[in-house]
Coordinates of C-alpha atoms and ligand atoms in Angstrom, one line a residue:
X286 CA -3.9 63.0 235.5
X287 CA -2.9 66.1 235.4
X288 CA -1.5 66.4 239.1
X289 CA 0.1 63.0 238.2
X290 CA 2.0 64.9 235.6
X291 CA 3.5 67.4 237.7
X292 CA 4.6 65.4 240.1
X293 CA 7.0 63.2 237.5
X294 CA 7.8 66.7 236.3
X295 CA 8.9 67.7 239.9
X296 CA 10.7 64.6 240.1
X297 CA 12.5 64.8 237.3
X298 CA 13.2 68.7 238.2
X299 CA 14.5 67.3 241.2
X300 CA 16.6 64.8 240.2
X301 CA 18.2 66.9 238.1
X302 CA 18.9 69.2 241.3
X303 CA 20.0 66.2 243.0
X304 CA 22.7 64.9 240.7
X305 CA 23.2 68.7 239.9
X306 CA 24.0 67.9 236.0
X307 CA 27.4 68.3 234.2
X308 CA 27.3 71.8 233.7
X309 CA 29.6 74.0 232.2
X310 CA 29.6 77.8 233.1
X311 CA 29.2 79.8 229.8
X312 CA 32.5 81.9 229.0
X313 CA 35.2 79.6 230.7
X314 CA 38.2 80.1 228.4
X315 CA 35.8 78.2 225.7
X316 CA 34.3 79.8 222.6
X317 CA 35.5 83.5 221.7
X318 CA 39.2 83.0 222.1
X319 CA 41.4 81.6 219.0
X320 CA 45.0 81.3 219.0
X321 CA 46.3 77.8 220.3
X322 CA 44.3 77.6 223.1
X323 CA 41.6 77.1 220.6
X324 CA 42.3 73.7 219.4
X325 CA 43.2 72.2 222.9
X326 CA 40.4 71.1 225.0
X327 CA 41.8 72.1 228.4
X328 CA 38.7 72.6 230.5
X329 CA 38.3 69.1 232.0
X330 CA 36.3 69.0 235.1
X331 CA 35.7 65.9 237.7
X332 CA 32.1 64.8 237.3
X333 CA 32.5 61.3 239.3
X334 CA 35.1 61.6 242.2
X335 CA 35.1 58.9 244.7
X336 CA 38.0 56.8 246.3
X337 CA 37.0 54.1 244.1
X338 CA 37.7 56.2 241.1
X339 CA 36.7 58.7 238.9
X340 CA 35.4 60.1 235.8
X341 CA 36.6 63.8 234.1
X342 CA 35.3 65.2 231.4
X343 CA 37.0 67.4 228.9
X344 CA 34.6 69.6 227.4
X345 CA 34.1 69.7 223.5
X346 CA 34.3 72.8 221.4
X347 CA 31.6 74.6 220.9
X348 CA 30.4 78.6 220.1
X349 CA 28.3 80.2 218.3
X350 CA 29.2 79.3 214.8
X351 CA 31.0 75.7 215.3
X352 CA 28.9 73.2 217.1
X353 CA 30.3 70.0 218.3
X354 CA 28.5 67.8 220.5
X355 CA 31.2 65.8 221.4
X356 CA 32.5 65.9 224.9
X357 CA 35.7 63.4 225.7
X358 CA 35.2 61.4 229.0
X359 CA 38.2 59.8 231.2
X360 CA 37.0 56.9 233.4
X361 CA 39.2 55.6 236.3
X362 CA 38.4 52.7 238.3
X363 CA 40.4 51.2 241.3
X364 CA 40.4 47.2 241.0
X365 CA 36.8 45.6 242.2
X366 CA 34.9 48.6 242.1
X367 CA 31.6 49.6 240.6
X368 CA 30.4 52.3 238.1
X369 CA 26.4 52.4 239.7
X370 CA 23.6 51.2 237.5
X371 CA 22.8 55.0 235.9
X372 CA 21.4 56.0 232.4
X373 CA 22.3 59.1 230.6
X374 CA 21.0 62.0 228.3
X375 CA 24.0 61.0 225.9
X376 CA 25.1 58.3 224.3
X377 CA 29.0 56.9 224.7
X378 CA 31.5 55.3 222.5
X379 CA 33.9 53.3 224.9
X380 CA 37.3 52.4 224.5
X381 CA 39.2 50.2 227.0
X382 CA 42.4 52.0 227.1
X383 CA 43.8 50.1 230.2
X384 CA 42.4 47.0 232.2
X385 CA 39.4 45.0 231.7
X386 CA 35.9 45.4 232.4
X387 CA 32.3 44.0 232.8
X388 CA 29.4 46.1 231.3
X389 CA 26.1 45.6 231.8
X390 CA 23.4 47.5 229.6
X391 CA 19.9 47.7 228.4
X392 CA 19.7 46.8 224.8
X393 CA 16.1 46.2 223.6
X394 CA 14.5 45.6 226.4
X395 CA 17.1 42.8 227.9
X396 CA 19.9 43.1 230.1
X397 CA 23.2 42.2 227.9
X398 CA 26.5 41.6 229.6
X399 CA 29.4 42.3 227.9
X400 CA 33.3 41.2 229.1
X401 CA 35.5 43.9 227.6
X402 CA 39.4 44.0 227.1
X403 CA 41.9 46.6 226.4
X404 CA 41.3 48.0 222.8
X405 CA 37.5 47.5 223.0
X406 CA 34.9 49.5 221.6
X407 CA 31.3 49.4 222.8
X408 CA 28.3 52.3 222.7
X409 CA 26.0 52.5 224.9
X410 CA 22.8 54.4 223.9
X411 CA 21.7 57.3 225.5
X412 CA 18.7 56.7 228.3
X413 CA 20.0 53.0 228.0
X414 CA 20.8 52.0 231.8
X415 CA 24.4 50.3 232.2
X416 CA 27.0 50.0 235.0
X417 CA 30.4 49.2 234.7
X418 CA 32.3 46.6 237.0
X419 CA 36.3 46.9 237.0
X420 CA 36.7 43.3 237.7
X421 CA 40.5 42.8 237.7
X422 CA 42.2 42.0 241.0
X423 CA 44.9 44.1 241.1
X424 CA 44.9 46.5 238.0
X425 CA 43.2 49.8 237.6
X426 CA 40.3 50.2 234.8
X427 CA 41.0 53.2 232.5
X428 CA 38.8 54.0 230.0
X429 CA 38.0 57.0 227.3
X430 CA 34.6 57.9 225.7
X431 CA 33.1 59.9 223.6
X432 CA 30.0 61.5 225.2
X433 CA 27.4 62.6 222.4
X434 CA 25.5 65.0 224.0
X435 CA 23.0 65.5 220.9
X436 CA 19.9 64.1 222.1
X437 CA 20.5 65.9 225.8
X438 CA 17.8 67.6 227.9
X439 CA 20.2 70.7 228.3
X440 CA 21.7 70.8 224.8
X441 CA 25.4 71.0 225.4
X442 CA 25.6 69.2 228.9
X443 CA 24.6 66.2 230.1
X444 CA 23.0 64.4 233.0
X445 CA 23.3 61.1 234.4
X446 CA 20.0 59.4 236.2
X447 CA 21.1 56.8 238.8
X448 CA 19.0 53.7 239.2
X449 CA 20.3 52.8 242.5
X450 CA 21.6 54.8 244.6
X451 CA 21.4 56.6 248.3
X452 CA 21.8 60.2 249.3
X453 CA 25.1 60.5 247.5
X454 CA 24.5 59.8 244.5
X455 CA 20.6 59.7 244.8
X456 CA 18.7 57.2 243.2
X457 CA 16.1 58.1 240.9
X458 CA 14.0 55.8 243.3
X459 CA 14.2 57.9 245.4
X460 CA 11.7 60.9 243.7
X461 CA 8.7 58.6 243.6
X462 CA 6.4 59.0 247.0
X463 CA 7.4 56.4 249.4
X464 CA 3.7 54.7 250.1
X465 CA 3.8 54.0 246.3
X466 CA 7.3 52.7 246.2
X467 CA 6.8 50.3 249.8
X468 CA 3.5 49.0 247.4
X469 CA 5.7 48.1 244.7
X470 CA 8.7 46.8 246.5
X471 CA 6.2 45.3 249.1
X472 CA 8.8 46.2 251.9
X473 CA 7.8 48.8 255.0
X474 CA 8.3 52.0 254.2
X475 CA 10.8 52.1 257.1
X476 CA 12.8 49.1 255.4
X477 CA 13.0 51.5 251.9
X478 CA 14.0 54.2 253.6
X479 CA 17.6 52.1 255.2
X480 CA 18.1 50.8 251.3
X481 CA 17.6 54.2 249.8
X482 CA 19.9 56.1 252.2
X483 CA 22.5 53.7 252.9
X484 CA 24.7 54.7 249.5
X485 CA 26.4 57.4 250.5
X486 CA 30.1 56.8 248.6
X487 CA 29.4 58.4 245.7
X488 CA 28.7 56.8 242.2
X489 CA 32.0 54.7 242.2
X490 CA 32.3 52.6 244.8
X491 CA 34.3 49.4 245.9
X492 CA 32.7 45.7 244.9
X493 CA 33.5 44.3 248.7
X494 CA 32.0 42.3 250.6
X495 CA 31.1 44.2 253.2
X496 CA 29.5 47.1 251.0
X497 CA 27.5 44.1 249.4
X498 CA 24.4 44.8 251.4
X499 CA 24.0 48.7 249.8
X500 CA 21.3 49.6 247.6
X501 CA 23.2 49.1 244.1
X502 CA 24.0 45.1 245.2
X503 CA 20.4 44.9 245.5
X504 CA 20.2 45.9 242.3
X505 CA 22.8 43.6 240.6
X506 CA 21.3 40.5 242.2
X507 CA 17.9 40.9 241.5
X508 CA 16.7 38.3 243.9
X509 CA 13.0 40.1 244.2
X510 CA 11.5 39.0 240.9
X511 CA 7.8 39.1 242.8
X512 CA 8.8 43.0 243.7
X513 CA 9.9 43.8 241.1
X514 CA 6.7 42.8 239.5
X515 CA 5.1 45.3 241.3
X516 CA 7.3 47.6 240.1
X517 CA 6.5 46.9 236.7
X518 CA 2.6 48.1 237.3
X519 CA 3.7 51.1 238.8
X520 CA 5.8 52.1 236.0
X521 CA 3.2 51.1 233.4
X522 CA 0.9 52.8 235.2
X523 CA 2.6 56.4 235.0
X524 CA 3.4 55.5 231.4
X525 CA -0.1 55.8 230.8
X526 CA -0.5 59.0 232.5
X527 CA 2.4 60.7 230.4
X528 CA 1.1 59.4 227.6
X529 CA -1.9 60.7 227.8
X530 CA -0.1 64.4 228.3
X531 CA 2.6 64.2 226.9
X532 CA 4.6 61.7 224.3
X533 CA 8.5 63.0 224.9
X534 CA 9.1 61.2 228.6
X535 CA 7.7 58.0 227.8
X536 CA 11.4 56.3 226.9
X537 CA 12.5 57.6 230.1
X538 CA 10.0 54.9 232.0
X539 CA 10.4 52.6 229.4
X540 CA 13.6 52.3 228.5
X541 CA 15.0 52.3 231.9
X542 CA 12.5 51.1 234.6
X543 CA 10.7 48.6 232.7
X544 CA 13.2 47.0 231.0
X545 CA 15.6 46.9 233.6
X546 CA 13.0 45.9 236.2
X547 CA 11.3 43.4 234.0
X548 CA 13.5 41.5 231.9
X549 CA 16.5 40.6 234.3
X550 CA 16.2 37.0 234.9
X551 CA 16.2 36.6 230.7
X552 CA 19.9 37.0 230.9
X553 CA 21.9 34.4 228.9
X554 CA 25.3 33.8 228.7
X555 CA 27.7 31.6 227.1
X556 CA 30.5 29.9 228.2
X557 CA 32.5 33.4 227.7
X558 CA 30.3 35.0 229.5
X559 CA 28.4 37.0 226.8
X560 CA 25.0 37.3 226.4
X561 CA 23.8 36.0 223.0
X562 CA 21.5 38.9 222.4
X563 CA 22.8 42.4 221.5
X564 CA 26.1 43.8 219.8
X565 CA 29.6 42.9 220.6
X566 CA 32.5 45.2 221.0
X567 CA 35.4 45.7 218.5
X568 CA 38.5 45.1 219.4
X569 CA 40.9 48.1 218.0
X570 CA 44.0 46.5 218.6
X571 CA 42.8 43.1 217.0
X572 CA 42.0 45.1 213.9
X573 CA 45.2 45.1 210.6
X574 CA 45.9 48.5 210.3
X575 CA 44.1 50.4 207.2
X576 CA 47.1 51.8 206.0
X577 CA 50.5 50.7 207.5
X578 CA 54.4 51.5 206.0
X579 CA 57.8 51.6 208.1
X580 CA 57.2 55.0 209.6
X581 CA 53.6 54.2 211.4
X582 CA 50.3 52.5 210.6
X583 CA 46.7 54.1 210.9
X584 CA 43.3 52.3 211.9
X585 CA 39.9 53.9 211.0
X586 CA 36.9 52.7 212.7
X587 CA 33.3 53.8 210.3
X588 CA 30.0 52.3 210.9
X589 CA 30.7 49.5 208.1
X590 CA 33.2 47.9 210.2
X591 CA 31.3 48.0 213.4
X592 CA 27.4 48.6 213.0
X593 CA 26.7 50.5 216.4
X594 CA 28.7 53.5 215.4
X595 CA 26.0 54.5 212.3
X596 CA 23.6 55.7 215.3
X597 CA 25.7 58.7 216.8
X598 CA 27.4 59.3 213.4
X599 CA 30.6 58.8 215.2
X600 CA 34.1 57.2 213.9
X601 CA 36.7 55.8 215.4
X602 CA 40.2 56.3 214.7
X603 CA 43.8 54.8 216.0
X604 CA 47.2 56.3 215.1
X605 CA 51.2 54.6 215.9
X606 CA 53.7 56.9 214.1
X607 CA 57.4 56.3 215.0
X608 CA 59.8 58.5 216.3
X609 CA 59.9 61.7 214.1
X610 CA 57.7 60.1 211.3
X611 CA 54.6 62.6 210.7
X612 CA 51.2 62.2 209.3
X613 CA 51.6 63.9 206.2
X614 CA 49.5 67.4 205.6
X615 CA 45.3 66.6 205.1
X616 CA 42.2 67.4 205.6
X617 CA 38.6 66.0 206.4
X618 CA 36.2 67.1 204.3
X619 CA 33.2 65.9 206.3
X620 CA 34.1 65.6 209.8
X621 CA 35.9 67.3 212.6
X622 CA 38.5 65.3 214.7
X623 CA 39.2 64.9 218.1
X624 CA 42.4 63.1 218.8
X625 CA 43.7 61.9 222.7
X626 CA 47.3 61.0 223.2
X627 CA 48.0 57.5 224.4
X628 CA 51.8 57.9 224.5
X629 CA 54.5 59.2 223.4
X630 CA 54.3 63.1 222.4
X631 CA 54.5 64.9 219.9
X632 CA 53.6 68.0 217.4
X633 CA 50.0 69.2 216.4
X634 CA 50.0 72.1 213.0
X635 CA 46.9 73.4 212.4
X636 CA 46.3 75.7 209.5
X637 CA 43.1 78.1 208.6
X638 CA 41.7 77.4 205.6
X639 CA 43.0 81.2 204.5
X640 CA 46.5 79.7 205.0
X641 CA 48.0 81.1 208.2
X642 CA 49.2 78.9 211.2
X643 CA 46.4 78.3 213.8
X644 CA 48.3 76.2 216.1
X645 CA 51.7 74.9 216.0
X646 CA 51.5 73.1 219.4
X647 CA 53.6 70.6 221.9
X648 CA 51.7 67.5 223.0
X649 CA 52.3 64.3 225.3
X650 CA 50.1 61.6 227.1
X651 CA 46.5 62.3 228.2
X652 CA 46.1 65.8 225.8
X653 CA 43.3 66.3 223.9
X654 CA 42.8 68.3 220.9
X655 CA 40.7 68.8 217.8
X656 CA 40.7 70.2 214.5
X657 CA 37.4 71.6 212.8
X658 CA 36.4 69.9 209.2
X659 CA 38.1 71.7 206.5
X660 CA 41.2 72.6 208.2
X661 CA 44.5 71.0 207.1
X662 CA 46.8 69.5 209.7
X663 CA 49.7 66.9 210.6
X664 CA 50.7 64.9 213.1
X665 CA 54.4 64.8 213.9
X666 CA 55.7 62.5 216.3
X667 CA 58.8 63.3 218.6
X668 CA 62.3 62.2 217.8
X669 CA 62.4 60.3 221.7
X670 CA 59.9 57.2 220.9
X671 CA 56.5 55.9 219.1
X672 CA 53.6 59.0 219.0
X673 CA 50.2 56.5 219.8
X674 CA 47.2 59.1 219.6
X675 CA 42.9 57.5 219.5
X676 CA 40.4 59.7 218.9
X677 CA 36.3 60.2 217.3
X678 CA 35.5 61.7 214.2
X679 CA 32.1 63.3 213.8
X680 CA 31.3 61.2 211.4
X681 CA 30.5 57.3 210.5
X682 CA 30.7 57.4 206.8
X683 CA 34.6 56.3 205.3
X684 CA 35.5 59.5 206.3
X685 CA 38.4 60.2 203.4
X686 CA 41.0 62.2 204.3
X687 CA 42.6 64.3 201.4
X688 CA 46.6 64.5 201.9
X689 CA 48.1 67.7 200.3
X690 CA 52.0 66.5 200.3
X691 CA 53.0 62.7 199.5
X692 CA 52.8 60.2 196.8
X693 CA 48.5 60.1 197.4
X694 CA 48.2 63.9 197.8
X695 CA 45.8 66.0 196.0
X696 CA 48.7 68.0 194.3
X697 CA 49.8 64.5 192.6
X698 CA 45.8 63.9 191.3
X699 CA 45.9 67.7 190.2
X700 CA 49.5 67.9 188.7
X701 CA 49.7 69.7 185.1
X702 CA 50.1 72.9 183.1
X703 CA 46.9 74.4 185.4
X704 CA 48.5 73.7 188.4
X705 CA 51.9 74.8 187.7
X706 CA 50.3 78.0 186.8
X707 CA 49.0 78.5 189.8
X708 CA 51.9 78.2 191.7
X709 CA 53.8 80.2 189.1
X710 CA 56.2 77.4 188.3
X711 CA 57.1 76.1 184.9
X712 CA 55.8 72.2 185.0
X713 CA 59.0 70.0 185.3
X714 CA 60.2 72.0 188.4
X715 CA 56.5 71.4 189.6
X716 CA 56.7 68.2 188.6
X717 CA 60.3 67.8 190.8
X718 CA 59.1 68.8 193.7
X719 CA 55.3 67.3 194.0
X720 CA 57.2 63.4 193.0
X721 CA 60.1 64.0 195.6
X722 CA 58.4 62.8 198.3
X723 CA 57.8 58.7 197.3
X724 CA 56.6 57.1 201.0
X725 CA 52.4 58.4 201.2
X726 CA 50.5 59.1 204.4
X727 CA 52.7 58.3 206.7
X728 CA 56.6 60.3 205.8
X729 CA 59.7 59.8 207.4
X730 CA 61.5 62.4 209.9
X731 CA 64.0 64.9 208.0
X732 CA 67.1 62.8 209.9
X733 CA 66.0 59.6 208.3
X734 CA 66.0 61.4 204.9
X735 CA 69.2 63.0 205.3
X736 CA 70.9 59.7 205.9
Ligands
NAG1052 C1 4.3 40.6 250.1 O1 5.0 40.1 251.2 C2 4.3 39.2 252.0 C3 5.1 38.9 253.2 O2 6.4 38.9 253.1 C4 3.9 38.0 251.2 O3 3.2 37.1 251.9 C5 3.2 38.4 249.9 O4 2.9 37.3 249.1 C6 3.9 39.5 249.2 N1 3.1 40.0 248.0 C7 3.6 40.0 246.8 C8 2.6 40.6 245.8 O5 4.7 39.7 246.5
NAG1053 C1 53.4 51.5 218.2 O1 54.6 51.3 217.5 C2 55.7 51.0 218.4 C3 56.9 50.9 217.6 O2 57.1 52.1 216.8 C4 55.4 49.8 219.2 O3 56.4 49.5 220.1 C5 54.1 49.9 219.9 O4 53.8 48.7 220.5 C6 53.0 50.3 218.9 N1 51.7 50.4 219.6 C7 50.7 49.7 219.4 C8 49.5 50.0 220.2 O5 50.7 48.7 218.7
NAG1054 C1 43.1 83.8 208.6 O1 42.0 83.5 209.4 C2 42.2 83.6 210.8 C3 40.9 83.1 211.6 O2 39.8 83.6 211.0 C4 42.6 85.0 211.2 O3 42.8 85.1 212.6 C5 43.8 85.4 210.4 O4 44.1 86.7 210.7 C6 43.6 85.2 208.9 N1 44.9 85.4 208.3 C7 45.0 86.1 207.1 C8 46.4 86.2 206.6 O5 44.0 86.6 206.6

């Protein structure tokens, strides 16, 4: 039993050489510094990077004091090209930014299939296996997560496990003895050794037909039901053992091996190709905005509109503000923001809660910022064209925002005697200045006012 147990740890240990984790060195520009450089997430590195594509990963804030989990993810896949069957140590929010895809994914023990279009949304959970197909002829697959990195074995990084794989990436096949895994697949040992070396392109590769023999195709056809069978005792078999020792690893053998090796062949689709068991996505773009005037319209995402989200505690948010229209002043009481640009560019003002600028900062297409809960900011949108920005908020409840200038802001709620006090005004001057601003929310450029 015990000898058992080391050698799964040993494994694991490594696999987790093999793939050598997403790590982040400690002190990399991240953490002490403030200033600007503070609220934009600048250190991005390449953890997938393969002809067929890649995957970058900008890495949330986090120090001592303010702990985000959150890291933003940037998939890129050529057309008819494969994402290999992996599982993380985090879960993932997806959105289809560009393209179309096909995910596969374990949800409760089946394989569900999901077709996905631009303005998706779809989680996968972490240590649920998936792989992601780009199945357009022609057009590129681009798509942004959010990569919760709460339930991680390293804390603040994260680690992906292939299923099927060769020496580059390596499978996680690959750690179990090879007598015991030619018993299982009932194949020579020789025979295992050509499928489990033969991947050597890296975790993205290209869906043709003359990569279709490789270990991952294998894998998506799932011809060897009798095989796999085997597989199935061995797995159970090593359950047993960890169990015995040791509760935490058991979802690692369950929730990947047996479930994708056992319950294949249970897939069910319908005529639009989607299973019938297991969540759909949301479509974004589908969705009437939440708030909408002539200067831009707004789109929040909580866990009451799509269910899946209530399991990270994650939200999902969509912005469109026209040229030189602004999100007016607010803040989030209960969650901290991360924002991408989609297009356009545009202006970022962050404030510190003691009211001195924190950031006053130019943005355009592909940047990535955030602002911590309790800070006020704005949005303001450049004078040249339409400021799109998507983003996750760290939190799935109706996350209301509290606007500070506008028709809706908190100084309108307040108003009175007390408050005109405060500012050492007499109330009708007050009064002057917290009405003269009539749009809410969303607040036209200065040009449009002037004219
Ligand atoms: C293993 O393979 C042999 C020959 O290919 C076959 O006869 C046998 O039934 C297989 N065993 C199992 C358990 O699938
Ligand atoms: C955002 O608004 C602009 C017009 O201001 C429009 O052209 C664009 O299509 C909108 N974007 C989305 C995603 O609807
Ligand atoms: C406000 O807080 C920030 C961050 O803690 C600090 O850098 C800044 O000096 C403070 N400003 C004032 C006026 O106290």
């Amino acid at each position: 039993m015990g000898k058992r147990m080391s050698l799964i740890v040993v494994t694991l240990v490594s696999l987790a050489v093999a793939v050598g984790g997403y790590e982040w060195a400690e002190g990399g520009g991240m953490g002490q510094k403030e200033g600007e450089d503070w609220f934009m997430l600048q250190h991005s590195k390449h953890v997938v990077k393969t002809d067929a594509g890649d995957m970058r990963v900008v890495k949330g804030f986090g120090s001592r004091f303010i702990k985000s989990s959150i890291h933003i993810g940037f998939i890129n896949m050529q057309p008819r090209t494969l994402f290999i069957p992996q599982y993380l140590d985090s879960s993932l929010i997806l959105f289809i930014h560009r393209g179309e895809a096909r995910i596969g994914h374990i949800y409760k023990d089946e394989l569900v299939e999901r077709s996905l279009e631009m303005g998706d949304i779809y989680r996968i959970a972490a240590g649920s296996a998936f792989y992601l197909i780009n199945t357009a002829e022609r057009h590129r697959l681009h798509v942004i997560c959010s990569i919760d990195t709460s339930d991680s074995l390293g804390g603040h990084t994260f680690q992906p496990f292939y299923v099927a794989g060769g020496t580059y990436p390596t499978s996680l096949l690959s750690g179990f003895d090879r007598q015991t895994l030619s018993t299982a697949f009932n194949v020579s040992e020789a025979e295992l050794g050509k499928m489990l070396t033969r991947q050597r392109e890296g975790p993205i590769v290209y869906l043709s037909d003359t990569h279709s023999s490789s270990a991952w195709s294998i894998f998506l056809d799932m011809e060897q039901q009798q095989r796999l069978a085997q597989m199935r005792k061995i797995v159970r078999m090593r359950e047993e053992d960890i169990d015995a020792e040791n509760e935490q690893p058991t979802w690692f053998f369950r929730k990947l091996l047996i479930s994708v090796f056992g319950k294949v062949d249970k897939r069910v689709q319908d005529k639009r190709g989607k299973t019938k068991t297991g969540p759909d996505s949301y479509n974004i773009y589908n969705r009437k905005p939440d708030f909408e005037n002539n200067y831009g319209w707004s789109i929040a995402l909580d866990e009451s509109d799509y269910s899946p989200l209530s399991h990270d505690d994650v939200g999902v948010y969509l912005v469109n503000l026209s040229a030189g229209s602004m999100m007016a002043p607010h803040i989030h009481p209960r969650a901290t923001e991360y924002g991408i640009v989609l297009r356009g560019s545009g202006t970022i003002q962050i404030v510190y809660p003691n009211g001195s600028l924190a950031m006053n900062a130019k943005v355009t297409e592909g940047d990535v910022f955030w602002i911590p809960r309790y800070f006020p900011f704005c949005q303001i949108a450049s004078h040249r064209g339409p400021f799109e920005f998507f983003g996750f908020t760290t939190s799935a409840r109706n996350n209301r925002p509290q606007f500070l200038v506008g028709a809706n802001s908190l100084l309108h709620t307040i108003r009175g005697s007390e408050l005109a006090a405060a500012f050492g005004l007499n109330e009708d001057k007050l009064k002057r200045i917290v009405d003269a601003q009539r749009e809410s929310t969303i607040l036209p450029s200065a040009v449009m006012r002037q004219l």
